[in-house]
C-alpha cells in the first residue's frame, strides 16, 4: 500500500514539476536577445598634445606625435588627451571602454605605461609643461615595447564621466619616467588616419529578464557522479536548487573520468571501468526540463599526487616525468630542484610539448562529447619559485640573451612565465573554438589575499606574482569566455570577509570583453554565511556592474558544520531558518554570451616552422603584433573580419578572418628554417 501511495505522489510531483518547468522554459525561449553596440571616436572627437620639461613654455598640440618618457631633446614628456563623449541610449549599460594608441617608434625596450585621469581643465592649444593640469592615480596600465596598437581599458573612469564626474580626459605617462621614450601617433598624424588615437565604448541595452549562471563544482575526490544513481541524485539536487550548470571534474591528476579519452582511465576504485560519468551526465542533464548545462572541468598542471607511479606506462607521469631525458621531461620544478608541490607533480607551461598535449586532451573531449563548456583549473604556476623545467629555462635564456638560472623574483622572468600561461590559455581557446564555436571556455582563477582596488594593487598581487596568472588580461583579450575567481574566504573572520568583498568589487568592475562569475567556497562557511556570500555576489558594484552569476564549491561539501547537504540545496530556493530571502528564488537560464551568439570578431591560429619567440606582424583591418611560442605557433584573438597579411622575418602570407570562426594556416619559411 505504501509503495502504491508513494508512486502516485511521485507521479503527481513529476507531472507538476514538468508543467512548471516547461512554462518557465517557454518564457525564456521567446526572450529577445540583449543588444550590444560599439562606438568608436573619430578625429573630430579628440584633442591632444604632449608636454616637455625641457621646453616648459612650448605648446605641442599640432605635433603628429604623442611623446612619452625620457626623450633626448624634450627631456621628460607626457601626453594629454580629451574625448567628446557620445550620447548613449536611455538605459544603456557601458560594458567596456578603452583608449588605444599606435606606438610606431622602432624600439625594443619594455616600459610600463600608465593612464591617469586629469583632474582639472585644460586646452590642447595652450597646454605646456608649466600649466599642465593635476592628475590622479593610475586607472590602467600596460607594457609597451615594439611598434603596435596598445589598448588601455578605462571602463570605470568612463562610467564615472557618464555618472556626472567631470571629463577632463587622461594623461599618458611612464611608471618610471627615467626610461627611454615611446612615441605614439597623435590626432594630427597625417600619413594614416587609421592609426590615430581613439576611444572605444561598448554598451548594451537591457531588454530581457535577468539571467545568471548558478553552478555547482562536482569534484571527483568525493562521491557525486561516480555511479548512475549518484548522477540521478545530482540532477535532482540541481533542479531543486534552481541551479542551471554543473562543472564536472573529468580530469583529476592526468587521468580520465570518461571513456573516450587520450589518457588512461582513472585508478579510482569507486568508478566502474565500464561506466562513463560524463556521457551519462550529459544525457540526463540535457534531457532535464529546463536543460542543465554540463562543462567538463580539467585540472591542468597537476598530473600525479602519489608516491608510487601510475600503473599505466602511458600515463603522462611515466611517459614524461623526471625519469625521462631532459627534453622529454615535462615536469616543472623549483629553483632548488624540487619536483613536488604539496603532494602534486605538475607539468610546466614553459615546455611546449606539455602545452600541446594538454590542448589535445581537451580538444578530444570537445570532439567526442556534447559538452556545453570546458573549464581550465590550476592553469598557473605553483609559486614564484616554480617554472625551472630545463627546456623552459633554455627557452627563456635564448629569447632574452641570458645565461644561467634566473632568480625567482626577476621581473623579466616573471613576465616570461606569465606569457607561457597566457599562450597556453590562448592556444586552448582557439583550439576549442575551431571545433565547436558554441562551447564556452572558462577558467577557475586565483584570488589570494586581499582583493585589489587599483591596477597597481592587481600588479602587486599574489595572483600576478606568485601564481603568475594574469587572468585579467584573458578577459580583456577575450582568450576565455568566463573567469571564475575562487573567492574562498571565511565570512565569519573579519579580515577574510573584507577580502572577499574587495575581490567582488574588483571582479565586477574588471570583466574586460567577457564575463566573470564568483566562485564561492561554501565548504568554508555555515549555510547562512554561504547564502550571504551568494547575495553579495549577486549585488551590483558601486558603479553598477554585475557579475554573470556564481559557482559553488562544492556540491559534495556545502558547509563547514556537517549539516546535511540537502539542507543547503533546499535553502537556496526556499525561505528557511538560514535566510528569509531565497537567493535562487525562481529558475533563471544562463546568460547570453553575445560574442558567441552573434559574433562580430574572428580568431587566427597558425603553425610555423620558425623558431621560438619570433616577431609576428599582422596588418590589415587591424594591426597586431605577437610572438611565436615554443612550437613555432601563434594565436591572435578577436580580430575584425577582413583580409590580413602575416609577416614573420622573410615570409609573408595572406589570410581572411571571418566572424565567429578560427582561421587556421601553416606558414613555412622560404629559407626552410
Coordinates of C-alpha atoms in Angstrom, one line a residue, residues 29-515:
X29 CA 12.7 30.7 -25.1
X30 CA 10.9 33.8 -26.5
X31 CA 13.0 36.4 -24.8
X32 CA 14.6 39.0 -27.0
X33 CA 18.3 39.0 -27.1
X34 CA 20.3 41.7 -25.4
X35 CA 21.5 44.3 -27.9
X36 CA 25.1 45.3 -27.8
X37 CA 26.6 48.4 -29.6
X38 CA 30.1 49.8 -30.0
X39 CA 31.0 53.5 -30.5
X40 CA 34.5 54.5 -31.8
X41 CA 35.7 58.1 -31.7
X42 CA 36.6 60.0 -34.8
X43 CA 39.4 62.6 -35.1
X44 CA 36.8 65.3 -34.5
X45 CA 36.1 63.8 -31.1
X46 CA 39.8 64.0 -29.9
X47 CA 42.1 66.8 -28.8
X48 CA 45.6 66.0 -27.7
X49 CA 49.1 67.4 -27.0
X50 CA 52.3 66.4 -25.3
X51 CA 54.3 68.5 -22.9
X52 CA 58.1 68.7 -22.4
X53 CA 60.1 69.6 -19.3
X54 CA 63.0 70.8 -21.5
X55 CA 60.7 73.4 -23.2
X56 CA 58.2 74.1 -20.4
X57 CA 56.5 77.0 -22.1
X58 CA 56.1 75.4 -25.6
X59 CA 52.8 74.0 -26.9
X60 CA 52.9 70.8 -29.0
X61 CA 49.2 70.4 -29.9
X62 CA 49.9 70.4 -33.7
X63 CA 52.6 67.7 -33.5
X64 CA 52.0 64.5 -35.4
X65 CA 53.3 62.6 -32.4
X66 CA 52.5 62.0 -28.7
X67 CA 55.8 61.6 -26.9
X68 CA 56.0 59.8 -23.5
X69 CA 59.0 59.1 -21.3
X70 CA 62.6 60.4 -21.3
X71 CA 63.4 62.0 -24.7
X72 CA 66.9 63.1 -25.8
X73 CA 65.6 66.5 -26.9
X74 CA 62.4 67.1 -24.9
X75 CA 63.6 65.5 -21.6
X76 CA 60.6 64.3 -19.5
X77 CA 57.5 64.1 -21.6
X78 CA 53.8 63.3 -21.0
X79 CA 50.8 63.2 -23.4
X80 CA 47.3 64.5 -22.7
X81 CA 44.1 63.5 -24.5
X82 CA 40.4 64.5 -24.1
X83 CA 37.5 62.9 -25.9
X84 CA 34.0 64.1 -26.7
X85 CA 31.6 61.5 -25.4
X86 CA 28.6 60.3 -27.4
X87 CA 25.0 60.4 -26.2
X88 CA 24.1 56.9 -25.3
X89 CA 20.5 55.5 -25.5
X90 CA 18.4 55.6 -22.4
X91 CA 19.1 52.6 -20.1
X92 CA 22.4 51.8 -21.8
X93 CA 24.9 49.9 -19.7
X94 CA 28.6 50.5 -20.5
X95 CA 30.3 47.1 -20.7
X96 CA 33.8 48.3 -21.7
X97 CA 35.7 51.4 -22.6
X98 CA 39.3 51.6 -23.8
X99 CA 41.8 54.1 -25.2
X100 CA 44.0 52.9 -28.0
X101 CA 47.3 54.3 -29.2
X102 CA 49.7 53.2 -32.0
X103 CA 53.3 53.1 -30.9
X104 CA 55.3 53.5 -34.1
X105 CA 58.8 54.1 -32.9
X106 CA 61.0 51.0 -33.6
X107 CA 62.4 50.4 -30.1
X108 CA 62.8 47.2 -28.2
X109 CA 62.8 48.3 -24.6
X110 CA 59.8 47.3 -22.5
X111 CA 58.2 50.0 -20.3
X112 CA 55.1 50.2 -18.2
X113 CA 52.8 53.0 -19.4
X114 CA 50.1 54.4 -17.0
X115 CA 46.8 56.0 -17.9
X116 CA 45.8 58.6 -15.3
X117 CA 42.7 60.7 -15.1
X118 CA 43.1 64.5 -15.5
X119 CA 41.6 66.4 -12.5
X120 CA 41.4 70.0 -13.8
X121 CA 40.5 71.7 -17.0
X122 CA 43.0 72.3 -19.9
X123 CA 43.1 73.3 -23.5
X124 CA 45.2 71.4 -26.0
X125 CA 46.0 74.6 -28.0
X126 CA 47.6 76.3 -24.9
X127 CA 48.8 73.3 -22.9
X128 CA 52.5 73.2 -21.9
X129 CA 54.6 71.8 -19.1
X130 CA 54.2 74.9 -16.9
X131 CA 50.4 75.0 -17.0
X132 CA 49.7 71.2 -17.1
X133 CA 46.7 70.2 -15.0
X134 CA 46.8 67.9 -12.0
X135 CA 46.2 64.2 -12.5
X136 CA 45.0 61.3 -10.4
X137 CA 46.4 57.8 -9.8
X138 CA 46.7 55.2 -12.5
X139 CA 43.5 53.6 -13.7
X140 CA 45.0 51.4 -16.3
X141 CA 48.5 50.3 -17.4
X142 CA 50.3 48.1 -19.8
X143 CA 53.7 47.1 -21.1
X144 CA 54.7 48.8 -24.4
X145 CA 57.6 47.6 -26.5
X146 CA 57.7 47.2 -30.2
X147 CA 55.5 49.1 -32.8
X148 CA 51.9 48.1 -32.4
X149 CA 48.5 49.1 -31.2
X150 CA 48.2 49.4 -27.4
X151 CA 44.8 49.2 -25.6
X152 CA 44.2 50.5 -22.1
X153 CA 40.8 49.8 -20.5
X154 CA 39.3 52.7 -18.6
X155 CA 35.8 51.4 -18.2
X156 CA 35.1 52.6 -14.7
X157 CA 36.6 56.1 -15.5
X158 CA 34.3 56.5 -18.5
X159 CA 31.3 55.2 -16.4
X160 CA 32.1 57.9 -13.9
X161 CA 32.1 60.6 -16.6
X162 CA 28.6 59.4 -17.6
X163 CA 27.6 59.5 -14.0
X164 CA 28.4 63.1 -13.6
X165 CA 32.2 63.3 -12.9
X166 CA 34.0 65.9 -14.9
X167 CA 35.5 64.6 -18.2
X168 CA 38.9 66.2 -18.3
X169 CA 40.5 63.4 -20.3
X170 CA 43.6 61.4 -19.5
X171 CA 47.3 61.7 -19.3
X172 CA 49.7 59.0 -20.7
X173 CA 52.9 58.7 -18.8
X174 CA 55.6 56.2 -17.9
X175 CA 55.6 54.5 -14.5
X176 CA 59.4 55.2 -14.5
X177 CA 60.0 58.4 -16.3
X178 CA 63.7 57.9 -16.5
X179 CA 63.2 55.2 -19.2
X180 CA 63.8 55.9 -22.9
X181 CA 60.8 57.4 -24.7
X182 CA 58.0 55.8 -26.6
X183 CA 56.3 57.8 -29.4
X184 CA 52.6 57.3 -30.4
X185 CA 50.8 58.8 -33.4
X186 CA 48.7 61.8 -32.4
X187 CA 45.4 63.1 -33.7
X188 CA 47.3 65.3 -36.1
X189 CA 49.1 62.4 -37.7
X190 CA 48.7 62.9 -41.5
X191 CA 50.1 59.7 -43.1
X192 CA 47.5 57.2 -42.0
X193 CA 44.3 58.3 -40.3
X194 CA 43.5 54.8 -39.1
X195 CA 46.5 55.0 -36.7
X196 CA 45.2 58.0 -34.7
X197 CA 44.3 57.6 -31.0
X198 CA 40.8 56.6 -30.3
X199 CA 38.3 55.8 -27.6
X200 CA 36.1 52.8 -28.0
X201 CA 32.9 52.4 -25.8
X202 CA 30.9 49.2 -25.9
X203 CA 27.5 49.2 -24.3
X204 CA 24.3 47.1 -24.0
X205 CA 20.7 48.0 -23.8
X206 CA 18.9 45.6 -21.4
X207 CA 15.6 44.3 -22.9
X208 CA 15.3 40.9 -21.3
X209 CA 14.7 39.4 -17.8
X210 CA 17.8 38.8 -15.7
X211 CA 19.8 35.7 -16.3
X212 CA 22.7 34.3 -14.3
X213 CA 24.9 31.2 -14.0
X214 CA 24.1 29.1 -11.0
X215 CA 26.7 26.4 -11.0
X216 CA 28.0 23.6 -8.7
X217 CA 31.5 22.3 -8.9
X218 CA 31.3 18.5 -8.7
X219 CA 34.7 17.2 -7.9
X220 CA 35.9 13.6 -8.2
X221 CA 37.8 13.5 -4.9
X222 CA 34.3 12.9 -3.5
X223 CA 31.2 10.9 -4.5
X224 CA 28.7 12.8 -6.5
X225 CA 29.0 11.5 -10.1
X226 CA 30.7 8.1 -9.9
X227 CA 27.6 6.0 -10.5
X228 CA 24.4 6.3 -12.4
X229 CA 22.5 6.6 -9.2
X230 CA 24.7 9.4 -8.0
X231 CA 24.2 11.3 -11.3
X232 CA 20.4 10.8 -10.9
X233 CA 20.6 12.4 -7.5
X234 CA 22.9 15.2 -8.7
X235 CA 20.2 16.2 -11.4
X236 CA 17.5 16.2 -8.7
X237 CA 19.6 18.4 -6.4
X238 CA 20.5 20.9 -9.1
X239 CA 16.8 21.1 -10.1
X240 CA 15.6 21.6 -6.5
X241 CA 18.2 24.3 -6.0
X242 CA 17.0 26.2 -9.1
X243 CA 20.6 25.9 -10.4
X244 CA 21.4 25.6 -14.1
X245 CA 25.0 24.5 -14.6
X246 CA 27.4 21.7 -13.5
X247 CA 31.1 21.8 -13.7
X248 CA 32.1 18.2 -13.6
X249 CA 35.7 17.2 -12.9
X250 CA 36.7 14.9 -15.7
X251 CA 40.5 15.0 -15.2
X252 CA 41.8 14.8 -11.6
X253 CA 45.5 14.1 -11.9
X254 CA 46.4 13.2 -15.5
X255 CA 43.6 10.6 -15.7
X256 CA 40.2 10.3 -17.2
X257 CA 36.8 10.1 -15.6
X258 CA 35.3 9.4 -19.0
X259 CA 35.7 6.6 -21.6
X260 CA 36.6 8.3 -24.9
X261 CA 40.0 9.7 -23.7
X262 CA 43.6 10.2 -24.9
X263 CA 44.6 9.5 -21.3
X264 CA 44.3 6.3 -19.1
X265 CA 41.1 5.8 -17.2
X266 CA 41.4 6.8 -13.6
X267 CA 42.6 4.3 -11.0
X268 CA 39.7 5.3 -8.7
X269 CA 38.3 2.0 -7.4
X270 CA 34.9 3.6 -6.8
X271 CA 34.3 4.1 -10.6
X272 CA 33.3 1.1 -12.5
X273 CA 35.5 0.5 -15.6
X274 CA 32.6 0.4 -17.9
X275 CA 30.8 3.5 -16.6
X276 CA 31.2 6.9 -18.3
X277 CA 30.1 9.7 -15.9
X278 CA 30.5 12.4 -18.4
X279 CA 28.3 10.7 -21.1
X280 CA 25.7 9.8 -18.5
X281 CA 25.5 13.2 -17.0
X282 CA 25.3 15.0 -20.4
X283 CA 22.4 12.7 -21.5
X284 CA 20.5 13.3 -18.3
X285 CA 21.2 17.0 -17.8
X286 CA 20.4 17.8 -21.4
X287 CA 17.1 15.8 -21.1
X288 CA 16.1 17.7 -18.0
X289 CA 13.5 20.4 -18.2
X290 CA 14.8 23.0 -18.2
X291 CA 18.1 21.8 -19.7
X292 CA 21.1 21.8 -17.3
X293 CA 24.5 22.8 -18.8
X294 CA 27.5 20.5 -18.4
X295 CA 31.0 21.8 -18.5
X296 CA 34.0 19.4 -18.4
X297 CA 36.4 20.5 -15.7
X298 CA 40.1 19.8 -16.1
X299 CA 42.9 20.0 -13.6
X300 CA 45.6 21.3 -15.9
X301 CA 49.1 21.4 -14.4
X302 CA 48.9 18.7 -11.6
X303 CA 49.3 15.3 -13.2
X304 CA 50.1 12.9 -10.3
X305 CA 49.9 13.0 -6.5
X306 CA 51.0 9.7 -5.1
X307 CA 54.4 8.3 -4.0
X308 CA 54.0 5.3 -6.3
X309 CA 53.9 5.7 -10.1
X310 CA 50.7 5.2 -12.1
X311 CA 50.1 1.6 -13.2
X312 CA 49.6 2.6 -16.9
X313 CA 53.0 3.1 -18.6
X314 CA 51.4 5.6 -21.0
X315 CA 50.3 7.9 -18.1
X316 CA 51.9 11.3 -18.6
X317 CA 53.8 11.0 -15.3
X318 CA 55.5 7.8 -16.5
X319 CA 56.0 8.9 -20.1
X320 CA 57.1 12.5 -19.4
X321 CA 58.2 12.6 -15.7
X322 CA 61.6 13.1 -14.1
X323 CA 62.7 9.7 -15.1
X324 CA 62.8 10.8 -18.7
X325 CA 65.7 12.5 -20.5
X326 CA 65.7 16.3 -20.2
X327 CA 63.8 17.3 -23.3
X328 CA 61.2 14.6 -22.7
X329 CA 60.7 15.6 -19.0
X330 CA 57.7 17.9 -18.9
X331 CA 57.6 18.4 -15.1
X332 CA 58.0 21.8 -13.5
X333 CA 60.4 22.1 -10.7
X334 CA 61.6 24.8 -8.3
X335 CA 64.8 26.8 -8.4
X336 CA 66.2 24.4 -5.8
X337 CA 65.3 21.3 -7.9
X338 CA 62.2 20.1 -6.1
X339 CA 59.5 18.4 -8.2
X340 CA 56.8 18.2 -5.6
X341 CA 54.2 20.9 -4.8
X342 CA 52.5 19.6 -1.7
X343 CA 51.8 16.1 -2.9
X344 CA 51.4 17.1 -6.6
X345 CA 53.7 16.7 -9.5
X346 CA 52.9 19.4 -12.1
X347 CA 53.7 20.0 -15.8
X348 CA 55.5 23.2 -16.8
X349 CA 53.7 25.6 -19.2
X350 CA 57.1 26.6 -20.4
X351 CA 57.5 23.2 -22.1
X352 CA 55.8 23.4 -25.5
X353 CA 55.2 19.7 -25.7
X354 CA 53.3 19.7 -22.4
X355 CA 51.1 22.5 -23.6
X356 CA 50.3 20.8 -26.9
X357 CA 49.5 17.5 -25.2
X358 CA 47.1 19.2 -22.7
X359 CA 45.4 21.1 -25.6
X360 CA 44.9 17.8 -27.4
X361 CA 43.4 16.1 -24.3
X362 CA 40.8 18.9 -24.0
X363 CA 40.1 19.1 -27.8
X364 CA 39.5 15.3 -27.8
X365 CA 36.7 15.7 -25.3
X366 CA 35.1 18.6 -27.3
X367 CA 35.2 16.4 -30.4
X368 CA 33.7 13.3 -28.7
X369 CA 31.2 14.7 -26.1
X370 CA 28.3 17.2 -26.4
X371 CA 29.7 19.4 -23.6
X372 CA 28.4 23.0 -23.1
X373 CA 31.8 24.1 -22.0
X374 CA 35.3 23.2 -20.8
X375 CA 36.9 24.6 -17.7
X376 CA 40.6 25.0 -17.0
X377 CA 41.6 24.7 -13.4
X378 CA 45.1 25.1 -11.8
X379 CA 46.2 26.8 -15.0
X380 CA 49.1 28.6 -13.3
X381 CA 52.5 28.2 -11.6
X382 CA 52.6 26.8 -8.1
X383 CA 54.5 29.8 -6.8
X384 CA 57.2 32.2 -8.0
X385 CA 59.9 29.6 -7.2
X386 CA 58.4 27.3 -9.8
X387 CA 58.9 27.0 -13.6
X388 CA 62.5 25.8 -13.7
X389 CA 62.0 22.9 -16.2
X390 CA 65.2 22.7 -18.2
X391 CA 63.6 23.3 -21.5
X392 CA 61.7 26.2 -20.1
X393 CA 64.8 27.9 -18.7
X394 CA 66.7 27.3 -22.0
X395 CA 63.9 28.9 -24.0
X396 CA 63.9 32.0 -21.7
X397 CA 67.6 32.4 -21.9
X398 CA 67.6 32.2 -25.6
X399 CA 64.7 34.6 -26.0
X400 CA 66.4 37.2 -23.8
X401 CA 70.0 36.6 -24.4
X402 CA 70.8 35.4 -20.9
X403 CA 72.6 32.5 -19.3
X404 CA 72.4 30.6 -16.1
X405 CA 69.4 30.2 -13.8
X406 CA 67.1 33.3 -13.4
X407 CA 66.2 34.4 -9.9
X408 CA 62.5 33.7 -8.9
X409 CA 61.8 37.4 -8.3
X410 CA 63.4 38.6 -11.6
X411 CA 60.6 40.7 -13.2
X412 CA 61.5 39.7 -16.7
X413 CA 61.5 36.0 -15.8
X414 CA 58.2 36.5 -14.0
X415 CA 56.6 38.1 -17.1
X416 CA 58.0 35.4 -19.3
X417 CA 56.3 32.8 -17.2
X418 CA 53.0 34.7 -17.2
X419 CA 53.4 34.7 -21.0
X420 CA 53.7 30.9 -21.1
X421 CA 50.4 30.6 -19.2
X422 CA 48.8 33.2 -21.4
X423 CA 50.0 31.3 -24.5
X424 CA 48.6 28.0 -23.2
X425 CA 45.2 29.6 -22.5
X426 CA 45.1 31.3 -25.9
X427 CA 46.1 28.0 -27.7
X428 CA 43.4 26.0 -25.9
X429 CA 40.7 28.7 -26.5
X430 CA 41.3 28.8 -30.3
X431 CA 41.6 25.0 -30.4
X432 CA 38.2 24.5 -28.8
X433 CA 36.6 27.3 -30.9
X434 CA 37.9 25.7 -34.1
X435 CA 36.0 22.5 -33.3
X436 CA 32.8 23.9 -31.7
X437 CA 32.5 27.7 -31.5
X438 CA 29.5 27.4 -29.2
X439 CA 31.4 25.7 -26.5
X440 CA 32.1 28.0 -23.5
X441 CA 35.7 28.2 -22.3
X442 CA 36.2 29.1 -18.7
X443 CA 39.0 29.2 -16.1
X444 CA 38.9 28.8 -12.3
X445 CA 41.2 31.6 -11.3
X446 CA 43.2 32.7 -8.3
X447 CA 42.0 35.3 -5.8
X448 CA 44.6 35.2 -3.0
X449 CA 44.8 37.6 -0.1
X450 CA 43.1 41.0 -0.1
X451 CA 41.2 42.0 -3.2
X452 CA 42.8 44.7 -5.3
X453 CA 41.3 48.2 -5.5
X454 CA 43.6 49.7 -8.1
X455 CA 45.6 48.5 -11.1
X456 CA 48.8 48.8 -9.0
X457 CA 47.2 46.6 -6.4
X458 CA 46.5 44.0 -9.1
X459 CA 50.0 44.1 -10.5
X460 CA 51.4 43.7 -7.0
X461 CA 49.0 40.9 -6.0
X462 CA 49.9 37.3 -5.3
X463 CA 47.8 36.3 -8.3
X464 CA 50.2 38.1 -10.6
X465 CA 53.5 37.5 -8.7
X466 CA 53.1 34.0 -7.1
X467 CA 50.6 32.2 -9.2
X468 CA 51.9 34.2 -12.2
X469 CA 48.3 34.1 -13.6
X470 CA 47.2 37.3 -15.3
X471 CA 43.6 36.3 -15.8
X472 CA 42.5 39.9 -16.0
X473 CA 44.4 40.1 -19.4
X474 CA 42.5 36.9 -20.5
X475 CA 39.2 38.7 -20.0
X476 CA 40.5 41.9 -21.8
X477 CA 41.9 39.9 -24.7
X478 CA 39.0 37.5 -25.0
X479 CA 41.0 34.3 -24.6
X480 CA 38.4 32.9 -22.2
X481 CA 34.7 33.3 -22.1
X482 CA 34.2 33.1 -18.3
X483 CA 36.6 33.8 -15.4
X484 CA 35.6 32.2 -12.1
X485 CA 37.8 33.6 -9.4
X486 CA 37.9 31.2 -6.4
X487 CA 36.8 33.6 -3.7
X488 CA 37.4 31.1 -0.9
X489 CA 37.1 33.2 2.2
X490 CA 35.5 32.6 5.6
X491 CA 32.6 35.0 6.2
X492 CA 33.0 34.7 10.0
X493 CA 36.5 36.0 10.1
X494 CA 36.6 39.8 9.9
X495 CA 39.7 40.1 7.6
X496 CA 38.6 37.4 5.2
X497 CA 35.1 38.9 5.0
X498 CA 36.6 42.2 3.9
X499 CA 39.0 40.5 1.4
X500 CA 36.0 38.7 -0.1
X501 CA 34.1 41.9 -0.6
X502 CA 37.1 43.7 -2.1
X503 CA 37.6 40.9 -4.6
X504 CA 34.0 41.0 -5.5
X505 CA 34.1 44.7 -6.2
X506 CA 37.2 44.3 -8.3
X507 CA 35.8 41.4 -10.3
X508 CA 32.5 43.2 -11.0
X509 CA 34.4 46.2 -12.4
X510 CA 37.1 44.4 -14.3
X511 CA 35.4 41.9 -16.7
X512 CA 37.1 43.2 -19.9
X513 CA 35.4 41.8 -23.0
X514 CA 34.0 38.8 -21.4
X515 CA 32.2 37.7 -18.2

